[in-house]
Tab-separated table of C-alpha atoms in Angstrom:
chain	number	residue	atom	x	y	z
A	1	UNK	CA	16.555	-9.908	11.426
A	2	UNK	CA	13.181	-9.370	9.772
A	3	UNK	CA	11.200	-6.449	11.204
A	4	UNK	CA	8.197	-6.612	8.917
A	5	UNK	CA	6.723	-8.236	5.826
A	6	UNK	CA	3.924	-6.896	3.659
A	7	UNK	CA	2.279	-7.870	0.399
A	8	UNK	CA	-0.474	-6.446	-1.738
A	9	UNK	CA	-2.327	-7.298	-4.909
A	10	UNK	CA	-3.836	-4.462	-6.968
A	11	UNK	CA	-6.202	-4.677	-9.904
A	12	UNK	CA	-4.724	-2.754	-12.845
A	13	UNK	CA	-8.160	-2.106	-14.390
A	14	UNK	CA	-9.376	-0.586	-11.100
A	15	UNK	CA	-6.349	1.742	-11.007
A	16	UNK	CA	-6.924	2.648	-14.676
A	17	UNK	CA	-10.566	3.518	-13.913
A	18	UNK	CA	-9.495	5.614	-10.921
A	19	UNK	CA	-6.948	7.455	-13.084
A	20	UNK	CA	-9.661	8.068	-15.689
A	21	UNK	CA	-12.166	9.319	-13.123
A	22	UNK	CA	-9.950	11.406	-10.826
A	23	UNK	CA	-6.862	12.132	-12.963
A	24	UNK	CA	-4.341	14.482	-11.374
A	25	UNK	CA	-6.296	14.629	-8.125
A	26	UNK	CA	-5.579	10.912	-7.601
A	27	UNK	CA	-2.022	11.073	-8.977
A	28	UNK	CA	-1.033	14.017	-6.782
A	29	UNK	CA	-2.607	12.566	-3.629
A	30	UNK	CA	-0.909	9.166	-3.892
A	31	UNK	CA	2.240	9.432	-6.005
A	32	UNK	CA	5.366	11.583	-5.821
A	33	UNK	CA	6.358	13.649	-8.872
A	34	UNK	CA	9.137	11.122	-9.607
A	35	UNK	CA	6.695	8.198	-9.467
A	36	UNK	CA	4.328	10.047	-11.776
A	37	UNK	CA	7.109	10.814	-14.263
A	38	UNK	CA	8.138	7.148	-14.307
A	39	UNK	CA	4.567	5.919	-14.826
A	40	UNK	CA	3.689	8.483	-17.487
A	41	UNK	CA	6.811	7.578	-19.478
A	42	UNK	CA	5.904	3.876	-19.579
A	43	UNK	CA	3.866	2.070	-22.218
A	44	UNK	CA	1.723	0.438	-19.499
A	45	UNK	CA	0.882	3.553	-17.478
A	46	UNK	CA	-1.879	2.022	-15.333
A	47	UNK	CA	0.189	-1.111	-14.589
A	48	UNK	CA	3.096	1.055	-13.437
A	49	UNK	CA	0.837	3.030	-11.112
A	50	UNK	CA	-0.800	-0.189	-9.879
A	51	UNK	CA	2.572	-1.710	-8.942
A	52	UNK	CA	3.511	1.407	-7.011
A	53	UNK	CA	0.095	1.462	-5.298
A	54	UNK	CA	0.627	-2.163	-4.267
A	55	UNK	CA	4.147	-1.354	-3.032
A	56	UNK	CA	2.859	1.463	-0.827
A	57	UNK	CA	0.166	-0.812	0.617
A	58	UNK	CA	2.722	-3.581	1.200
A	59	UNK	CA	5.167	-1.167	2.827
A	60	UNK	CA	2.515	0.172	5.181
A	61	UNK	CA	1.728	-3.408	6.208
A	62	UNK	CA	5.421	-4.191	6.739
A	63	UNK	CA	5.621	-1.099	8.956
A	64	UNK	CA	2.836	-2.675	11.004
A	65	UNK	CA	0.353	0.142	10.520
A	66	UNK	CA	-1.490	-0.222	7.266
A	67	UNK	CA	-2.492	3.146	5.862
A	68	UNK	CA	-3.512	4.656	9.173
A	69	UNK	CA	-1.778	6.213	12.141
A	70	UNK	CA	-0.571	9.221	10.126
A	71	UNK	CA	1.184	7.565	7.200
A	72	UNK	CA	0.698	9.497	3.984
A	73	UNK	CA	0.735	7.762	0.615
A	74	UNK	CA	3.634	9.969	-0.420
A	75	UNK	CA	5.622	9.067	2.739
A	76	UNK	CA	6.495	5.912	0.769
A	77	UNK	CA	8.032	6.278	-2.687
A	78	UNK	CA	9.202	3.722	-5.212
A	79	UNK	CA	12.053	4.483	-7.566
A	80	UNK	CA	14.413	2.299	-9.560
A	81	UNK	CA	18.139	1.778	-9.528
A	82	UNK	CA	19.959	2.091	-12.852
A	83	UNK	CA	19.662	-1.710	-13.089
A	84	UNK	CA	15.870	-1.435	-12.921
A	85	UNK	CA	15.633	-2.879	-9.400
A	86	UNK	CA	12.862	-1.151	-7.463
A	87	UNK	CA	13.719	0.547	-4.184
A	88	UNK	CA	11.491	2.047	-1.502
A	89	UNK	CA	12.273	5.283	0.312
A	90	UNK	CA	10.306	6.482	3.315
A	91	UNK	CA	9.901	9.988	4.700
A	92	UNK	CA	7.680	11.706	7.239
A	93	UNK	CA	5.724	9.529	9.608
A	94	UNK	CA	6.721	6.336	7.763
A	95	UNK	CA	10.391	7.152	8.405
A	96	UNK	CA	9.621	7.873	12.064
A	97	UNK	CA	7.814	4.529	12.381
A	98	UNK	CA	10.727	2.738	10.694
A	99	UNK	CA	13.217	4.347	13.076
A	100	UNK	CA	11.076	3.392	16.085
A	101	UNK	CA	10.920	-0.270	15.062
A	102	UNK	CA	14.641	-0.545	14.285
A	103	UNK	CA	16.651	-1.944	17.222
A	104	UNK	CA	19.613	0.044	18.543
A	105	UNK	CA	22.853	-0.776	16.754
A	106	UNK	CA	20.988	-1.726	13.571
A	107	UNK	CA	20.070	-0.062	10.311
A	108	UNK	CA	16.815	-0.713	8.483
A	109	UNK	CA	16.854	-1.922	4.882
A	110	UNK	CA	13.638	-2.036	2.863
A	111	UNK	CA	13.499	-4.698	0.158
A	112	UNK	CA	10.745	-4.419	-2.457
A	113	UNK	CA	9.801	-6.485	-5.467
A	114	UNK	CA	7.110	-5.682	-8.018
A	115	UNK	CA	5.408	-7.668	-10.749
A	116	UNK	CA	2.371	-7.456	-12.962
A	117	UNK	CA	0.405	-9.767	-15.196
A	118	UNK	CA	-2.753	-8.074	-16.417
A	119	UNK	CA	-5.105	-7.556	-14.665
A	120	UNK	CA	-2.983	-7.902	-11.505
A	121	UNK	CA	-0.067	-5.980	-10.036
A	122	UNK	CA	1.676	-7.332	-6.981
A	123	UNK	CA	4.264	-6.102	-4.501
A	124	UNK	CA	6.173	-7.648	-1.612
A	125	UNK	CA	8.078	-5.627	0.969
A	126	UNK	CA	10.458	-7.010	3.573
A	127	UNK	CA	12.012	-4.729	6.168
A	128	UNK	CA	15.299	-6.039	7.493
A	129	UNK	CA	17.369	-4.814	10.421
A	130	UNK	CA	21.092	-5.233	9.755
A	131	UNK	CA	23.599	-4.931	12.578
A	132	UNK	CA	25.906	-1.982	12.123
A	133	UNK	CA	29.596	-2.836	12.312
A	134	UNK	CA	31.161	-1.789	15.603
A	135	UNK	CA	33.033	1.477	15.564
A	136	UNK	CA	36.800	1.114	15.547
A	137	UNK	CA	38.503	2.063	18.792
A	138	UNK	CA	40.513	5.284	18.556
A	139	UNK	CA	44.219	4.722	18.062
A	140	UNK	CA	46.412	5.302	21.081
A	141	UNK	CA	49.685	7.001	20.886
A	142	UNK	CA	51.216	10.256	20.496
């Protein structure tokens, strides 16, 4: 079952200007060290940051809060699988919110997709609740 859906569109030029103006202050407030390392290693640095910004906004919307109610930017972090597929991890208050919205007997799965086409970066986040398989009954016998 779907627990939440969020999307966001970020302007790459606006993120580039913010990076230029605030530098590490902006990077360290919004992005984890791993996200920063990924972005700084890319040819399109600002586009990489913009996609991650959009993903954090989209995730906060999927959590039903937006960026309020105690969620920190760094409570949501985008990384990539070896295949390149983006994945979202949540910690802190975002993880608490996710746990609270997940029905008993289910596990939450966050799906994220990112794209960019200058000057836009876009992200979609879908939070799914998957039923956990029932526990096997203990074997009887002796």
